[in-house]
Amino acid sequence: MTIGRIMNSLPVAALAIGSLARQFTPEVLVQTNRLSGSVAVSPSSSSIAYIQTRYSIEDKRQTTQLFIQKLDSNDASETHQVADFSVDARPNPPKPDSQDSQDADSSDTVKTKKLKPSQPVWLSDSSLGFVVFDSASGKSTLYAVSNHGGHKHSRWSKPYPVMTAPVPISDVQFNTASGILAFTAEVYNGTSTLDETAKRDRKEQERADTGQVYDELWVRHWDT
């Protein structure tokens, strides 16, 4: 008798669940929040930092955000957004009015929004770094945010520059014990500094041709 009552109630329960469910459409898939890159764990393993990207069909914008979240708290207020970058995702976006652009450039908030975060790296338990690449200049800048509020009710500062490399950098790592920052960068043979690589990059970009000269042939190394 009990089993019969349960079986009779299943269609009603399924109908109730179906009415609350949201259909998973291509539009929902495209606008799903995505993690970009790896998650950075703080030296004490008490917090994590991660980058989230999101696309809005309605606004036609791509948003990249950097978050810091405490691992020992279920309080949503302990998740902090420290960088927010949004760009028009249309192939040919309209150019902003020059006056509006000048007014926007005078705002510290808007300047912060121009920083597209990548590669979060902890410099200490109370300081997080992240890399911003400027495609116009070809330079990479390491920005940082610091925690001024202690362990509870943390308050993170606005991003401030720490160092700038004249070329794109990746795989940024920091050793808190030695204070050494390490990263990788593509360089040319025969160059001894990153400035020399950047100078050669600019020279290559100014070339009017695309020809290449090879003084040796690549040797096949697979056994087929």
CSV table of C-alpha atoms in Angstrom, one decimal:
chain,number,residue,atom,x,y,z
A,1,MET,CA,0.0,0.0,0.0
A,2,THR,CA,2.8,2.4,0.9
A,3,ILE,CA,4.7,1.5,-2.3
A,4,GLY,CA,1.5,2.1,-4.3
A,5,ARG,CA,1.1,5.6,-2.8
A,6,ILE,CA,4.8,6.4,-3.6
A,7,MET,CA,4.5,5.2,-7.2
A,8,ASN,CA,1.3,7.2,-7.7
A,9,SER,CA,3.0,10.4,-6.4
A,10,LEU,CA,6.1,10.1,-8.7
A,11,PRO,CA,4.4,11.7,-11.8
A,12,VAL,CA,3.4,14.7,-9.7
A,13,ALA,CA,6.9,15.0,-8.2
A,14,ALA,CA,8.4,14.7,-11.6
A,15,LEU,CA,6.1,17.4,-12.9
A,16,ALA,CA,7.0,19.7,-10.0
A,17,ILE,CA,10.7,19.2,-10.7
A,18,GLY,CA,10.2,19.7,-14.4
A,19,SER,CA,8.5,23.0,-13.8
A,20,LEU,CA,11.4,24.3,-11.8
A,21,ALA,CA,14.1,23.0,-14.1
A,22,ARG,CA,15.7,25.4,-16.6
A,23,GLN,CA,16.2,24.1,-20.2
A,24,PHE,CA,19.9,23.9,-21.1
A,25,THR,CA,20.1,25.7,-24.4
A,26,PRO,CA,23.0,26.8,-26.5
A,27,GLU,CA,22.4,30.3,-25.2
A,28,VAL,CA,22.8,29.1,-21.6
A,29,LEU,CA,26.0,27.2,-22.5
A,30,VAL,CA,27.6,30.3,-24.1
A,31,GLN,CA,26.8,32.5,-21.1
A,32,THR,CA,28.0,30.0,-18.5
A,33,ASN,CA,30.7,31.3,-16.1
A,34,ARG,CA,34.1,29.7,-16.9
A,35,LEU,CA,37.3,29.4,-15.0
A,36,SER,CA,40.3,30.7,-16.9
A,37,GLY,CA,43.7,29.3,-16.1
A,38,SER,CA,44.6,27.6,-12.8
A,39,VAL,CA,43.5,28.3,-9.3
A,40,ALA,CA,46.2,29.9,-7.1
A,41,VAL,CA,46.3,28.8,-3.4
A,42,SER,CA,47.7,31.2,-0.8
A,43,PRO,CA,50.9,30.2,1.2
A,44,SER,CA,48.8,29.3,4.2
A,45,SER,CA,46.2,27.4,2.1
A,46,SER,CA,43.5,29.6,3.7
A,47,SER,CA,42.4,31.4,0.4
A,48,ILE,CA,42.3,30.8,-3.3
A,49,ALA,CA,42.4,33.2,-6.2
A,50,TYR,CA,40.8,32.4,-9.6
A,51,ILE,CA,39.8,34.2,-12.8
A,52,GLN,CA,36.3,33.9,-14.1
A,53,THR,CA,35.1,34.8,-17.6
A,54,ARG,CA,31.6,35.3,-18.8
A,55,TYR,CA,29.9,36.3,-22.1
A,56,SER,CA,26.6,38.2,-22.3
A,57,ILE,CA,24.5,37.8,-25.4
A,58,GLU,CA,22.3,40.7,-24.4
A,59,ASP,CA,25.1,43.1,-23.8
A,60,LYS,CA,27.5,41.6,-26.4
A,61,ARG,CA,30.3,41.9,-23.9
A,62,GLN,CA,33.1,39.6,-22.6
A,63,THR,CA,33.8,40.0,-18.9
A,64,THR,CA,37.0,38.8,-17.1
A,65,GLN,CA,37.0,39.0,-13.3
A,66,LEU,CA,39.5,38.1,-10.6
A,67,PHE,CA,38.1,36.7,-7.3
A,68,ILE,CA,39.7,35.9,-3.9
A,69,GLN,CA,37.8,33.4,-1.8
A,70,LYS,CA,38.5,32.2,1.7
A,71,LEU,CA,38.4,28.5,2.2
A,72,ASP,CA,37.6,28.4,5.9
A,73,SER,CA,34.3,30.3,5.5
A,74,ASN,CA,30.9,29.6,3.9
A,75,ASP,CA,30.1,33.3,4.1
A,76,ALA,CA,29.5,34.7,0.6
A,77,SER,CA,30.8,38.1,1.8
A,78,GLU,CA,34.3,36.4,2.1
A,79,THR,CA,34.5,36.2,-1.7
A,80,HIS,CA,36.1,39.4,-3.0
A,81,GLN,CA,36.2,40.7,-6.6
A,82,VAL,CA,39.5,42.5,-7.0
A,83,ALA,CA,39.7,43.1,-10.7
A,84,ASP,CA,36.9,43.5,-13.3
A,85,PHE,CA,37.5,43.8,-17.1
A,86,SER,CA,34.8,44.1,-19.7
A,87,VAL,CA,35.2,44.5,-23.5
A,88,ASP,CA,32.8,44.8,-26.4
A,89,ALA,CA,32.8,41.3,-28.1
A,90,ARG,CA,31.4,42.4,-31.4
A,91,PRO,CA,33.7,42.0,-34.4
A,92,ASN,CA,33.5,45.8,-35.3
A,93,PRO,CA,32.4,47.6,-32.1
A,94,PRO,CA,31.6,51.3,-32.5
A,95,LYS,CA,34.2,53.8,-31.4
A,96,PRO,CA,33.3,55.7,-28.2
A,97,ASP,CA,32.8,59.5,-28.3
A,98,SER,CA,36.2,61.2,-27.8
A,99,GLN,CA,34.8,63.4,-25.0
A,100,ASP,CA,33.2,60.5,-23.2
A,101,SER,CA,36.4,58.6,-23.5
A,102,GLN,CA,38.4,61.5,-21.9
A,103,ASP,CA,35.9,61.7,-19.1
A,104,ALA,CA,36.1,58.0,-18.5
A,105,ASP,CA,39.9,58.0,-18.5
A,106,SER,CA,39.8,60.5,-15.6
A,107,SER,CA,38.0,58.0,-13.3
A,108,ASP,CA,40.1,55.7,-11.2
A,109,THR,CA,37.3,53.1,-11.3
A,110,VAL,CA,37.3,53.0,-15.1
A,111,LYS,CA,41.1,52.8,-15.1
A,112,THR,CA,40.9,49.7,-12.9
A,113,LYS,CA,38.3,48.2,-15.3
A,114,LYS,CA,40.9,48.5,-18.1
A,115,LEU,CA,43.1,45.9,-16.4
A,116,LYS,CA,42.4,42.4,-17.8
A,117,PRO,CA,43.7,40.1,-15.1
A,118,SER,CA,45.6,36.9,-15.8
A,119,GLN,CA,48.0,34.5,-14.0
A,120,PRO,CA,47.1,35.2,-10.4
A,121,VAL,CA,50.1,34.5,-8.0
A,122,TRP,CA,50.2,35.0,-4.2
A,123,LEU,CA,53.0,37.2,-3.0
A,124,SER,CA,52.0,36.6,0.6
A,125,ASP,CA,48.9,35.6,2.5
A,126,SER,CA,47.8,39.3,2.4
A,127,SER,CA,49.0,40.2,-1.1
A,128,LEU,CA,48.0,38.8,-4.5
A,129,GLY,CA,49.6,39.6,-7.8
A,130,PHE,CA,48.3,39.2,-11.3
A,131,VAL,CA,49.6,39.9,-14.8
A,132,VAL,CA,48.1,42.4,-17.3
A,133,PHE,CA,49.3,42.3,-20.9
A,134,ASP,CA,49.1,45.5,-23.0
A,135,SER,CA,48.8,44.4,-26.6
A,136,ALA,CA,49.5,48.0,-27.9
A,137,SER,CA,52.9,48.2,-26.2
A,138,GLY,CA,53.7,44.5,-26.0
A,139,LYS,CA,54.5,44.9,-22.3
A,140,SER,CA,53.4,42.9,-19.3
A,141,THR,CA,52.8,44.5,-15.9
A,142,LEU,CA,52.5,42.7,-12.6
A,143,TYR,CA,49.8,44.3,-10.5
A,144,ALA,CA,49.1,43.5,-6.9
A,145,VAL,CA,46.3,44.0,-4.3
A,146,SER,CA,46.8,44.0,-0.6
A,147,ASN,CA,44.5,43.0,2.3
A,148,HIS,CA,44.1,45.8,4.8
A,149,GLY,CA,41.3,44.3,6.9
A,150,GLY,CA,42.9,41.4,8.6
A,151,HIS,CA,41.5,37.9,8.6
A,152,LYS,CA,37.9,38.8,9.2
A,153,HIS,CA,35.9,41.2,6.9
A,154,SER,CA,38.9,41.5,4.6
A,155,ARG,CA,39.3,44.7,2.6
A,156,TRP,CA,41.5,44.6,-0.5
A,157,SER,CA,43.2,47.6,-2.0
A,158,LYS,CA,42.9,48.8,-5.5
A,159,PRO,CA,45.4,47.2,-7.9
A,160,TYR,CA,48.8,48.9,-8.1
A,161,PRO,CA,51.8,48.2,-10.4
A,162,VAL,CA,54.7,46.2,-9.0
A,163,MET,CA,56.9,45.6,-12.0
A,164,THR,CA,56.8,45.8,-15.8
A,165,ALA,CA,58.5,43.5,-18.4
A,166,PRO,CA,59.0,44.8,-21.9
A,167,VAL,CA,57.8,41.5,-23.4
A,168,PRO,CA,54.9,39.1,-22.8
A,169,ILE,CA,55.5,36.8,-19.8
A,170,SER,CA,53.9,33.6,-18.5
A,171,ASP,CA,54.2,30.9,-15.9
A,172,VAL,CA,54.7,33.5,-13.1
A,173,GLN,CA,55.8,32.0,-9.8
A,174,PHE,CA,56.9,33.6,-6.6
A,175,ASN,CA,58.9,32.0,-3.7
A,176,THR,CA,57.9,33.7,-0.5
A,177,ALA,CA,60.9,32.3,1.4
A,178,SER,CA,63.5,33.8,-0.9
A,179,GLY,CA,61.5,36.7,-2.3
A,180,ILE,CA,62.3,35.6,-5.9
A,181,LEU,CA,59.8,36.1,-8.7
A,182,ALA,CA,60.3,33.8,-11.7
A,183,PHE,CA,58.6,33.8,-15.1
A,184,THR,CA,59.1,32.5,-18.7
A,185,ALA,CA,59.3,34.6,-21.8
A,186,GLU,CA,60.1,34.0,-25.5
A,187,VAL,CA,63.5,35.5,-26.5
A,188,TYR,CA,65.7,35.5,-29.6
A,189,ASN,CA,69.0,33.7,-29.8
A,190,GLY,CA,71.9,36.0,-29.2
A,191,THR,CA,70.0,38.4,-26.9
A,192,SER,CA,71.0,38.9,-23.3
A,193,THR,CA,68.2,41.1,-22.0
A,194,LEU,CA,64.5,41.4,-22.4
A,195,ASP,CA,64.9,44.9,-23.7
A,196,GLU,CA,66.9,43.5,-26.6
A,197,THR,CA,64.1,41.1,-27.4
A,198,ALA,CA,61.5,43.8,-27.2
A,199,LYS,CA,63.6,46.0,-29.6
A,200,ARG,CA,63.9,43.1,-32.1
A,201,ASP,CA,60.1,42.5,-31.8
A,202,ARG,CA,59.4,46.1,-32.8
A,203,LYS,CA,61.9,45.8,-35.7
A,204,GLU,CA,60.1,42.6,-36.9
A,205,GLN,CA,56.7,44.4,-36.7
A,206,GLU,CA,58.0,47.2,-38.9
A,207,ARG,CA,59.1,44.8,-41.7
A,208,ALA,CA,57.3,45.3,-45.0
A,209,ASP,CA,57.9,41.6,-46.1
A,210,THR,CA,57.1,38.2,-44.7
A,211,GLY,CA,60.0,36.2,-46.3
A,212,GLN,CA,62.1,33.8,-44.2
A,213,VAL,CA,65.6,32.4,-44.9
A,214,TYR,CA,66.5,28.9,-43.7
A,215,ASP,CA,70.1,27.9,-43.5
A,216,GLU,CA,69.4,24.3,-42.5
A,217,LEU,CA,66.5,21.8,-42.9
A,218,TRP,CA,64.6,20.4,-40.0
A,219,VAL,CA,65.4,16.7,-39.5
A,220,ARG,CA,62.5,14.3,-39.0
A,221,HIS,CA,62.8,12.7,-35.6
A,222,TRP,CA,59.9,10.2,-35.6
A,223,ASP,CA,60.5,6.6,-36.8
A,224,THR,CA,57.9,6.3,-39.6
